[in-house]
Amino acid sequence: MPDSPAGPPTPPIPLTELLAREELGLRRIAGPEHADLLWVHTSEMADPYPYLLGGELLLTAGVQLADADTYVARLAQAGASALGFGVAPVHDTVPRALVEACERHGLPLIEVPPETRFTTIARAVWRLMAEARHRELRRVTRAQQALATAAARPDPVPAVLRQLAVQLDGRVALLTADGGVLHTAGGPAAPDVRTALARLARVVSPAAPSSASRKPSPSSATDTRGGAHLFAYALGGGQGLVLALATPRRDSGDHTVAGIAVVLLSLLTAPHQGADAAGRSAALVRLLLGAAPQDVAPLLGDGDSWTVVHARRADRTPPGSLNAGALGAALGSALSDVDRETVRVLLPGHQGAVAPQPGWTLGVSGPSTAAALPDADTQASRALGHAEATRTPLGTHRPGAGGLADLVPADRAEAHARALLAPLTEPLAETLRCWLSLHGSWDRTAVALKVHRNTVRQRIARCAALLDVDLDDMDVRTELWFALRRRTA
């Protein structure tokens, strides 16, 4: 099979769900009933193998179908999930040789009636993928809220493990580096499953014996035993602890839910010095999971300095929770979180300048107190967008330089900014701020905001109309920039 990139950020779609769409009129006539679809591809090539990634529903009308067995064998070798054969205009029926070849090679064969267009099938698959993605996101959100609630209990570690067992419908254990059991939750496990989990713990534990010639331990490992899916994740904190899971199935979103638990348990099991440090750790857990800054600021110490870093992979691949933890470790912090494409890292104390990280694009906020972390989060997000737009590995928030701006009292400047920008909605104001910061570049602004360049043009034109100004006038731009900086100060 050809080397394939990371799969799409959506769960695979069961073939049975597509066949259940009666309006498509699809019918399975050969091969197994169950298959997972990741893509839809249409090809009339005699051998589409070089252009397949694996997981496709390949649609064809058989224009160049000559040797059915060789054709199907190549599709199976490429990892295609299913073959959809369109009846008419080339063939009146599905060729018998193709049916027999699909049975022989275990590839589902779907008959597509003449009235069903291939583009209609593709749209149906994308729609099913979108629905599955929404279900996954809702499930992960509910799981995160449940785990956050468990982490706030007086017995946070056992509570998080119990909740994780409920969310994954399996057995959960917190193990030492040598496989010793500290806490368990969920149903009982067979002896061979417990033995396999202990072996996985020794594989991933950073405290496992090592030598100069041995490669670093992986951060996660998987296995199967007796129909159970086994997972092991190394926790941060330098304790050599491992989160081990045994689940009866592997559902979409399981890895993300487990990653949330890994971050929580790494924080909760890290060594602390006294009750004050324990309180700070608990506050950080709550803050990472969305608690209001004013609620946790007293525990964190409002006078302390914090820096927020936003990061995205330079190759645009989803980072994953464990990669987020690795980035946090490289930056000197165990406080990391991942939200789809973006990793957020919270750096405590005065750690100096943040260094660029290979393979990442970073945006760094200015120093902030705990109560002002939402503003720092916005600064880091904007710095990351600016870095991506200018194709630099590191963007840093730069506060106003003072000068003439300091001659205007802050309250009067802020009142003027609110009055001047009152006609603009938040998206319009943010687009205008970004556009001005990038010297009026449509393309760079589109990259920074992750929208189409025409959307940027439409929004800027709307800003000019609402404000009744000429945005080509440098005086106008200067005044608006001053107001936007005061508005977000």
Short mmCIF file of C-alpha atoms in Angstrom, two decimals:
data_model
loop_
_atom_site.label_atom_id
_atom_site.label_comp_id
_atom_site.label_asym_id
_atom_site.label_seq_id
_atom_site.Cartn_x
_atom_site.Cartn_y
_atom_site.Cartn_z
CA MET A 1 0.00 0.00 0.00
CA PRO A 2 1.31 3.52 -0.74
CA ASP A 3 2.59 5.60 2.14
CA SER A 4 -0.36 7.59 3.42
CA PRO A 5 -0.52 10.80 5.40
CA ALA A 6 -2.42 11.14 8.63
CA GLY A 7 -6.10 10.43 8.19
CA PRO A 8 -8.73 13.15 8.01
CA PRO A 9 -9.82 14.85 11.26
CA THR A 10 -13.13 12.95 11.14
CA PRO A 11 -14.18 9.50 12.32
CA PRO A 12 -14.49 6.78 9.67
CA ILE A 13 -17.97 6.17 8.31
CA PRO A 14 -19.37 2.62 8.46
CA LEU A 15 -20.38 1.38 5.02
CA THR A 16 -23.68 0.22 6.50
CA GLU A 17 -24.63 3.85 7.26
CA LEU A 18 -24.13 4.81 3.63
CA LEU A 19 -26.11 1.80 2.40
CA ALA A 20 -28.94 2.76 4.75
CA ARG A 21 -29.53 6.00 2.81
CA GLU A 22 -32.51 4.78 0.78
CA GLU A 23 -32.50 7.79 -1.55
CA LEU A 24 -29.14 6.62 -2.97
CA GLY A 25 -30.42 3.19 -3.96
CA LEU A 26 -27.06 1.52 -3.24
CA ARG A 27 -26.88 -2.27 -2.93
CA ARG A 28 -24.05 -4.48 -1.67
CA ILE A 29 -23.68 -7.45 -4.02
CA ALA A 30 -20.33 -8.94 -2.97
CA GLY A 31 -17.70 -8.86 -0.25
CA PRO A 32 -18.04 -8.35 3.51
CA GLU A 33 -20.84 -6.28 4.98
CA HIS A 34 -18.69 -4.14 7.29
CA ALA A 35 -16.09 -1.60 6.15
CA ASP A 36 -14.98 1.86 7.26
CA LEU A 37 -14.85 4.71 4.76
CA LEU A 38 -12.36 7.56 5.09
CA TRP A 39 -12.52 9.07 1.62
CA VAL A 40 -14.46 9.01 -1.67
CA HIS A 41 -12.49 8.78 -4.89
CA THR A 42 -13.64 8.47 -8.51
CA SER A 43 -11.34 6.95 -11.13
CA GLU A 44 -11.65 5.36 -14.55
CA MET A 45 -7.98 4.38 -14.67
CA ALA A 46 -7.08 0.79 -15.45
CA ASP A 47 -4.93 0.79 -12.28
CA PRO A 48 -5.70 3.57 -9.75
CA TYR A 49 -3.37 2.02 -7.15
CA PRO A 50 -0.71 4.79 -7.24
CA TYR A 51 -3.32 7.44 -6.42
CA LEU A 52 -5.03 5.75 -3.45
CA LEU A 53 -4.33 6.59 0.19
CA GLY A 54 -6.25 3.69 1.72
CA GLY A 55 -9.74 3.70 3.17
CA GLU A 56 -11.44 4.91 -0.03
CA LEU A 57 -14.82 4.15 -1.43
CA LEU A 58 -13.65 3.99 -5.06
CA LEU A 59 -16.35 4.83 -7.60
CA THR A 60 -16.02 3.70 -11.22
CA ALA A 61 -18.12 2.94 -14.28
CA GLY A 62 -15.60 0.36 -15.49
CA VAL A 63 -14.50 2.26 -18.61
CA GLN A 64 -11.11 0.52 -18.67
CA LEU A 65 -12.00 -2.63 -16.75
CA ALA A 66 -10.18 -5.50 -18.48
CA ASP A 67 -8.85 -8.03 -15.97
CA ALA A 68 -11.28 -7.90 -13.03
CA ASP A 69 -9.16 -10.06 -10.72
CA THR A 70 -6.00 -7.98 -11.20
CA TYR A 71 -7.99 -4.76 -10.80
CA VAL A 72 -9.58 -5.83 -7.50
CA ALA A 73 -6.33 -7.33 -6.20
CA ARG A 74 -4.60 -3.99 -6.71
CA LEU A 75 -7.43 -2.14 -4.92
CA ALA A 76 -7.20 -4.52 -1.97
CA GLN A 77 -3.42 -4.11 -1.90
CA ALA A 78 -3.82 -0.32 -1.84
CA GLY A 79 -6.16 -0.59 1.16
CA ALA A 80 -9.37 0.58 -0.52
CA SER A 81 -12.38 0.01 1.72
CA ALA A 82 -15.03 -0.64 -0.93
CA LEU A 83 -15.73 -0.46 -4.67
CA GLY A 84 -18.80 1.30 -6.04
CA PHE A 85 -19.68 0.25 -9.61
CA GLY A 86 -21.96 2.49 -11.64
CA VAL A 87 -24.39 0.66 -13.89
CA ALA A 88 -24.68 2.42 -17.28
CA PRO A 89 -23.58 3.83 -19.57
CA VAL A 90 -20.63 1.45 -20.04
CA HIS A 91 -22.07 -1.74 -18.50
CA ASP A 92 -25.73 -2.70 -18.27
CA THR A 93 -25.03 -4.86 -15.21
CA VAL A 94 -22.14 -5.39 -12.84
CA PRO A 95 -19.75 -7.87 -14.58
CA ARG A 96 -19.88 -11.32 -13.05
CA ALA A 97 -16.08 -11.53 -13.05
CA LEU A 98 -15.93 -8.39 -10.90
CA VAL A 99 -18.42 -9.84 -8.40
CA GLU A 100 -16.36 -13.04 -8.10
CA ALA A 101 -13.09 -11.10 -7.74
CA CYS A 102 -14.49 -8.94 -4.92
CA GLU A 103 -15.70 -12.04 -3.10
CA ARG A 104 -12.31 -13.66 -3.55
CA HIS A 105 -10.33 -10.66 -2.27
CA GLY A 106 -12.77 -9.64 0.47
CA LEU A 107 -13.60 -6.21 -0.98
CA PRO A 108 -17.19 -4.93 -0.59
CA LEU A 109 -18.78 -4.30 -4.00
CA ILE A 110 -21.62 -1.76 -4.21
CA GLU A 111 -23.98 -1.49 -7.16
CA VAL A 112 -24.75 2.14 -8.04
CA PRO A 113 -28.01 2.54 -10.01
CA PRO A 114 -28.04 4.73 -13.16
CA GLU A 115 -30.06 7.50 -11.53
CA THR A 116 -27.52 8.02 -8.68
CA ARG A 117 -24.64 10.32 -9.52
CA PHE A 118 -21.21 9.78 -8.06
CA THR A 119 -21.16 13.35 -6.72
CA THR A 120 -24.38 12.61 -4.81
CA ILE A 121 -22.67 9.68 -3.10
CA ALA A 122 -19.64 11.86 -2.25
CA ARG A 123 -21.88 14.53 -0.70
CA ALA A 124 -23.67 11.89 1.34
CA VAL A 125 -20.37 10.58 2.72
CA TRP A 126 -19.14 14.07 3.64
CA ARG A 127 -22.47 14.76 5.34
CA LEU A 128 -22.19 11.55 7.36
CA MET A 129 -18.62 12.48 8.30
CA ALA A 130 -19.73 15.91 9.50
CA GLU A 131 -22.48 14.38 11.60
CA ALA A 132 -20.01 11.87 13.08
CA ARG A 133 -17.55 14.66 13.85
CA HIS A 134 -20.23 16.65 15.66
CA ARG A 135 -21.18 13.59 17.70
CA GLU A 136 -17.54 13.05 18.60
CA LEU A 137 -17.03 16.67 19.65
CA ARG A 138 -20.15 16.58 21.82
CA ARG A 139 -18.95 13.37 23.43
CA VAL A 140 -15.46 14.75 24.11
CA THR A 141 -16.95 17.95 25.57
CA ARG A 142 -19.18 15.98 27.92
CA ALA A 143 -16.27 13.77 28.93
CA GLN A 144 -14.03 16.77 29.62
CA GLN A 145 -16.68 18.34 31.84
CA ALA A 146 -17.17 15.08 33.74
CA LEU A 147 -13.43 14.60 34.23
CA ALA A 148 -13.04 18.21 35.38
CA THR A 149 -15.76 17.68 37.97
CA ALA A 150 -14.04 14.51 39.16
CA ALA A 151 -10.69 16.34 39.44
CA ALA A 152 -12.27 18.83 41.86
CA ARG A 153 -13.33 16.09 44.30
CA PRO A 154 -11.47 15.50 47.59
CA ASP A 155 -10.13 12.19 46.15
CA PRO A 156 -9.27 13.48 42.66
CA VAL A 157 -7.10 10.64 41.31
CA PRO A 158 -9.52 7.76 42.06
CA ALA A 159 -12.43 9.99 40.99
CA VAL A 160 -10.83 10.77 37.61
CA LEU A 161 -10.09 7.07 37.05
CA ARG A 162 -13.67 6.08 37.89
CA GLN A 163 -15.08 8.70 35.55
CA LEU A 164 -12.67 7.68 32.77
CA ALA A 165 -13.82 4.05 33.15
CA VAL A 166 -17.41 5.22 32.75
CA GLN A 167 -16.61 7.34 29.69
CA LEU A 168 -14.69 4.55 27.93
CA ASP A 169 -16.81 1.66 29.26
CA GLY A 170 -13.74 -0.29 30.26
CA ARG A 171 -11.15 -1.01 32.93
CA VAL A 172 -8.74 1.75 33.99
CA ALA A 173 -5.63 1.42 36.13
CA LEU A 174 -2.88 3.69 37.39
CA LEU A 175 0.33 1.65 37.34
CA THR A 176 3.90 2.12 38.50
CA ALA A 177 6.84 1.80 36.11
CA ASP A 178 7.20 -1.91 36.89
CA GLY A 179 3.47 -2.63 36.44
CA GLY A 180 2.41 -2.37 40.08
CA VAL A 181 -1.22 -1.33 40.62
CA LEU A 182 -1.89 1.91 42.52
CA HIS A 183 -5.58 2.48 41.67
CA THR A 184 -8.14 0.73 39.49
CA ALA A 185 -11.65 1.46 38.26
CA GLY A 186 -14.15 -0.28 36.02
CA GLY A 187 -14.95 -3.95 35.60
CA PRO A 188 -12.57 -6.84 36.35
CA ALA A 189 -9.94 -7.87 33.82
CA ALA A 190 -8.78 -11.36 32.90
CA PRO A 191 -5.31 -12.36 34.15
CA ASP A 192 -3.80 -12.25 30.65
CA VAL A 193 -5.17 -8.71 30.17
CA ARG A 194 -3.62 -7.56 33.46
CA THR A 195 -0.31 -9.12 32.46
CA ALA A 196 -0.40 -7.43 29.04
CA LEU A 197 -1.18 -4.04 30.62
CA ALA A 198 1.75 -4.42 33.02
CA ARG A 199 4.00 -5.19 30.06
CA LEU A 200 2.76 -2.09 28.21
CA ALA A 201 3.46 -0.02 31.33
CA ARG A 202 7.10 -1.10 31.27
CA VAL A 203 7.31 -0.15 27.59
CA VAL A 204 6.09 3.44 27.97
CA SER A 205 7.29 4.36 31.45
CA PRO A 206 10.06 6.96 31.34
CA ALA A 207 11.42 5.36 34.50
CA ALA A 208 11.88 2.02 32.75
CA PRO A 209 15.49 0.72 32.69
CA SER A 210 17.44 2.21 29.85
CA SER A 211 20.92 2.25 28.46
CA ALA A 212 22.89 4.49 26.17
CA SER A 213 22.10 2.28 23.22
CA ARG A 214 18.38 2.05 23.92
CA LYS A 215 15.93 4.39 22.22
CA PRO A 216 13.81 6.71 24.41
CA SER A 217 10.59 5.16 25.68
CA PRO A 218 7.46 5.92 23.61
CA SER A 219 4.79 8.03 25.28
CA SER A 220 2.02 5.53 24.42
CA ALA A 221 1.57 1.93 23.34
CA THR A 222 -1.33 -0.30 22.25
CA ASP A 223 -2.07 -4.02 22.14
CA THR A 224 -5.03 -6.41 21.94
CA ARG A 225 -5.76 -9.41 24.09
CA GLY A 226 -8.82 -11.67 23.95
CA GLY A 227 -10.93 -9.12 22.08
CA ALA A 228 -9.96 -6.27 24.44
CA HIS A 229 -8.20 -3.15 23.18
CA LEU A 230 -5.30 -2.20 25.46
CA PHE A 231 -3.68 1.23 25.80
CA ALA A 232 -0.91 2.64 27.98
CA TYR A 233 0.06 6.31 28.37
CA ALA A 234 3.07 7.64 30.26
CA LEU A 235 2.17 10.40 32.72
CA GLY A 236 4.25 13.55 33.13
CA GLY A 237 5.69 14.68 36.43
CA GLY A 238 8.74 12.43 36.59
CA GLN A 239 7.08 9.74 38.71
CA GLY A 240 7.19 6.99 36.08
CA LEU A 241 3.43 6.44 36.39
CA VAL A 242 1.34 4.97 33.60
CA LEU A 243 -2.37 5.17 32.75
CA ALA A 244 -3.49 1.77 31.46
CA LEU A 245 -6.82 1.11 29.72
CA ALA A 246 -8.64 -2.01 28.57
CA THR A 247 -11.80 -1.40 26.53
CA PRO A 248 -14.12 -3.80 24.70
CA ARG A 249 -14.02 -1.62 21.56
CA ARG A 250 -12.22 1.38 20.15
CA ASP A 251 -14.59 4.26 19.48
CA SER A 252 -13.92 7.57 17.82
CA GLY A 253 -12.82 10.13 20.39
CA ASP A 254 -11.41 7.58 22.87
CA HIS A 255 -7.86 8.77 22.31
CA THR A 256 -8.85 12.41 22.93
CA VAL A 257 -10.73 11.55 26.12
CA ALA A 258 -7.77 9.50 27.34
CA GLY A 259 -5.46 12.43 26.52
CA ILE A 260 -7.54 14.75 28.73
CA ALA A 261 -7.24 12.24 31.57
CA VAL A 262 -3.46 11.99 31.01
CA VAL A 263 -3.07 15.77 31.43
CA LEU A 264 -5.23 15.79 34.55
CA LEU A 265 -3.53 12.82 36.17
CA SER A 266 -0.07 14.18 35.33
CA LEU A 267 -0.93 17.36 37.23
CA LEU A 268 -2.66 15.57 40.08
CA THR A 269 0.13 13.05 40.68
CA ALA A 270 3.07 15.45 40.29
CA PRO A 271 5.12 15.88 43.49
CA HIS A 272 4.06 18.86 45.60
CA GLN A 273 5.66 20.67 48.51
CA GLY A 274 3.01 21.32 51.13
CA ALA A 275 -0.62 22.35 51.05
CA ASP A 276 0.08 25.65 49.31
CA ALA A 277 1.63 23.91 46.30
CA ALA A 278 -1.24 21.43 46.23
CA GLY A 279 -3.72 24.28 46.13
CA ARG A 280 -1.86 25.92 43.26
CA SER A 281 -1.88 22.66 41.30
CA ALA A 282 -5.64 22.23 41.82
CA ALA A 283 -6.18 25.83 40.71
CA LEU A 284 -4.20 25.25 37.54
CA VAL A 285 -6.24 22.15 36.74
CA ARG A 286 -9.45 24.13 37.09
CA LEU A 287 -8.06 27.01 35.05
CA LEU A 288 -7.00 24.70 32.20
CA LEU A 289 -10.48 23.24 32.14
CA GLY A 290 -12.24 26.56 31.82
CA ALA A 291 -12.76 27.91 35.34
CA ALA A 292 -13.14 31.69 35.63
CA PRO A 293 -9.72 33.26 36.32
CA GLN A 294 -11.09 35.32 39.19
CA ASP A 295 -12.16 32.10 40.92
CA VAL A 296 -8.68 30.59 40.92
CA ALA A 297 -6.50 33.70 41.07
CA PRO A 298 -6.33 33.70 44.91
CA LEU A 299 -4.93 30.15 44.84
CA LEU A 300 -2.45 30.87 42.06
CA GLY A 301 -1.15 34.04 43.60
CA ASP A 302 -2.32 37.08 41.68
CA GLY A 303 1.10 38.68 41.73
CA ASP A 304 2.78 35.82 39.87
CA SER A 305 3.68 36.17 36.21
CA TRP A 306 2.35 33.84 33.52
CA THR A 307 2.92 33.55 29.78
CA VAL A 308 0.53 31.86 27.32
CA VAL A 309 1.88 30.13 24.22
CA HIS A 310 -0.29 29.04 21.27
CA ALA A 311 1.23 26.58 18.82
CA ARG A 312 0.32 24.75 15.65
CA ARG A 313 2.22 22.07 13.79
CA ALA A 314 4.09 23.54 10.82
CA ASP A 315 3.00 20.58 8.67
CA ARG A 316 -0.69 21.25 9.57
CA THR A 317 -1.19 17.77 11.07
CA PRO A 318 -3.40 17.54 14.18
CA PRO A 319 -1.07 17.74 17.20
CA GLY A 320 -2.73 15.24 19.59
CA SER A 321 -2.69 15.43 23.40
CA LEU A 322 0.61 13.59 23.82
CA ASN A 323 2.41 15.81 21.31
CA ALA A 324 1.01 18.77 23.23
CA GLY A 325 2.57 17.40 26.40
CA ALA A 326 5.90 16.97 24.63
CA LEU A 327 5.80 20.58 23.42
CA GLY A 328 4.98 21.76 26.94
CA ALA A 329 7.94 19.81 28.30
CA ALA A 330 10.23 21.36 25.67
CA LEU A 331 9.06 24.82 26.76
CA GLY A 332 9.55 23.93 30.42
CA SER A 333 5.95 23.44 31.54
CA ALA A 334 3.64 20.50 32.22
CA LEU A 335 0.62 22.77 31.74
CA SER A 336 -0.53 22.09 28.19
CA ASP A 337 -3.85 21.63 26.46
CA VAL A 338 -4.86 20.81 22.89
CA ASP A 339 -7.97 22.02 21.05
CA ARG A 340 -8.26 20.54 17.55
CA GLU A 341 -5.37 22.23 15.66
CA THR A 342 -3.96 24.46 18.41
CA VAL A 343 -1.88 23.60 21.47
CA ARG A 344 -1.91 25.98 24.43
CA VAL A 345 0.90 25.98 26.97
CA LEU A 346 0.88 27.95 30.22
CA LEU A 347 4.37 28.98 31.38
CA PRO A 348 4.63 29.91 35.07
CA GLY A 349 7.11 32.40 36.45
CA HIS A 350 9.74 34.43 34.65
CA GLN A 351 11.31 31.95 32.23
CA GLY A 352 12.82 34.42 29.80
CA ALA A 353 12.31 34.48 26.06
CA VAL A 354 10.50 31.55 24.46
CA ALA A 355 12.66 29.79 21.87
CA PRO A 356 11.34 28.55 18.51
CA GLN A 357 10.56 24.83 18.42
CA PRO A 358 11.35 22.66 15.36
CA GLY A 359 8.20 21.64 13.51
CA TRP A 360 5.99 24.19 15.31
CA THR A 361 4.77 27.74 14.75
CA LEU A 362 4.41 29.61 18.04
CA GLY A 363 2.57 32.69 19.27
CA VAL A 364 3.62 34.10 22.65
CA SER A 365 1.69 36.48 24.89
CA GLY A 366 3.15 39.16 27.11
CA PRO A 367 3.59 38.53 30.87
CA SER A 368 0.25 38.32 32.66
CA THR A 369 -1.26 37.90 36.09
CA ALA A 370 -3.66 35.01 36.70
CA ALA A 371 -6.68 37.30 36.54
CA ALA A 372 -5.60 38.64 33.13
CA LEU A 373 -4.96 35.24 31.51
CA PRO A 374 -7.94 35.55 29.10
CA ASP A 375 -6.30 38.68 27.64
CA ALA A 376 -2.98 36.84 27.41
CA ASP A 377 -4.74 33.97 25.65
CA THR A 378 -6.04 36.44 23.04
CA GLN A 379 -2.57 37.95 22.66
CA ALA A 380 -1.03 34.51 22.04
CA SER A 381 -3.73 33.64 19.50
CA ARG A 382 -3.12 36.85 17.56
CA ALA A 383 0.66 36.39 17.72
CA LEU A 384 0.28 32.89 16.30
CA GLY A 385 -1.92 34.15 13.46
CA HIS A 386 0.63 36.87 12.69
CA ALA A 387 3.48 34.32 12.69
CA GLU A 388 1.62 32.04 10.28
CA ALA A 389 0.70 34.94 8.01
CA THR A 390 4.31 36.16 7.85
CA ARG A 391 5.73 32.61 7.70
CA THR A 392 7.90 33.01 10.75
CA PRO A 393 8.35 30.26 13.38
CA LEU A 394 7.69 32.55 16.35
CA GLY A 395 5.41 35.52 16.89
CA THR A 396 5.49 37.55 20.10
CA HIS A 397 2.92 39.99 21.42
CA ARG A 398 4.41 43.46 21.56
CA PRO A 399 2.68 45.97 23.84
CA GLY A 400 2.22 49.55 22.78
CA ALA A 401 5.43 51.53 22.74
CA GLY A 402 3.96 54.49 24.66
CA GLY A 403 5.13 57.79 23.24
CA LEU A 404 2.31 59.99 21.93
CA ALA A 405 -0.31 57.46 23.03
CA ASP A 406 0.66 58.08 26.67
CA LEU A 407 -0.22 61.76 26.34
CA VAL A 408 -3.93 60.89 26.27
CA PRO A 409 -5.43 59.78 29.62
CA ALA A 410 -6.36 56.10 29.48
CA ASP A 411 -10.03 56.60 30.40
CA ARG A 412 -10.51 59.25 27.69
CA ALA A 413 -8.68 57.15 25.11
CA GLU A 414 -10.78 54.08 25.89
CA ALA A 415 -14.02 56.08 25.77
CA HIS A 416 -13.01 57.51 22.37
CA ALA A 417 -12.14 54.02 21.10
CA ARG A 418 -15.51 52.61 22.20
CA ALA A 419 -17.41 55.45 20.54
CA LEU A 420 -15.41 55.31 17.31
CA LEU A 421 -15.64 51.53 16.94
CA ALA A 422 -19.21 51.13 18.22
CA PRO A 423 -20.68 50.35 14.74
CA LEU A 424 -18.39 47.30 14.35
CA THR A 425 -19.21 43.81 15.52
CA GLU A 426 -16.47 41.78 17.19
CA PRO A 427 -15.58 39.80 14.01
CA LEU A 428 -15.37 43.02 11.99
CA ALA A 429 -13.23 44.77 14.60
CA GLU A 430 -10.86 41.80 14.84
CA THR A 431 -10.58 41.59 11.05
CA LEU A 432 -9.80 45.32 10.85
CA ARG A 433 -7.19 45.05 13.63
CA CYS A 434 -5.51 42.09 11.93
CA TRP A 435 -5.61 43.76 8.49
CA LEU A 436 -4.03 46.94 9.81
CA SER A 437 -1.37 45.00 11.72
CA LEU A 438 -0.40 43.25 8.47
CA HIS A 439 -0.19 46.52 6.50
CA GLY A 440 -3.38 45.93 4.54
CA SER A 441 -2.35 42.56 3.07
CA TRP A 442 -5.44 40.58 2.02
CA ASP A 443 -3.61 37.28 1.72
CA ARG A 444 -1.75 37.48 5.02
CA THR A 445 -4.88 38.55 6.86
CA ALA A 446 -6.77 35.60 5.36
CA VAL A 447 -4.03 33.23 6.60
CA ALA A 448 -4.00 34.78 10.08
CA LEU A 449 -7.80 34.62 10.46
CA LYS A 450 -8.18 31.31 8.57
CA VAL A 451 -10.80 32.71 6.19
CA HIS A 452 -10.90 33.27 2.44
CA ARG A 453 -9.28 36.45 1.11
CA ASN A 454 -12.65 37.48 -0.38
CA THR A 455 -14.14 37.28 3.11
CA VAL A 456 -11.43 39.67 4.31
CA ARG A 457 -12.21 42.08 1.45
CA GLN A 458 -15.93 41.98 2.22
CA ARG A 459 -15.37 42.58 5.95
CA ILE A 460 -12.97 45.50 5.39
CA ALA A 461 -15.39 47.05 2.91
CA ARG A 462 -18.14 46.65 5.49
CA CYS A 463 -15.95 48.34 8.13
CA ALA A 464 -15.31 51.28 5.81
CA ALA A 465 -19.04 51.64 5.12
CA LEU A 466 -20.10 51.41 8.78
CA LEU A 467 -17.41 53.83 9.94
CA ASP A 468 -17.89 56.08 6.87
CA VAL A 469 -14.14 56.44 6.35
CA ASP A 470 -11.57 56.02 3.58
CA LEU A 471 -9.27 53.19 4.66
CA ASP A 472 -6.71 54.19 2.03
CA ASP A 473 -6.09 57.36 4.06
CA MET A 474 -3.07 56.92 6.35
CA ASP A 475 -4.48 59.35 8.93
CA VAL A 476 -7.65 57.25 9.13
CA ARG A 477 -5.65 54.05 9.51
CA THR A 478 -3.52 55.59 12.25
CA GLU A 479 -6.52 56.75 14.27
CA LEU A 480 -8.27 53.38 13.88
CA TRP A 481 -5.12 51.53 14.90
CA PHE A 482 -4.83 53.72 18.01
CA ALA A 483 -8.50 53.03 18.86
CA LEU A 484 -8.22 49.29 18.28
CA ARG A 485 -5.13 49.08 20.50
CA ARG A 486 -6.90 51.01 23.26
CA ARG A 487 -10.01 48.88 22.82
CA THR A 488 -8.05 45.66 23.48
CA ALA A 489 -5.54 47.07 25.98
#
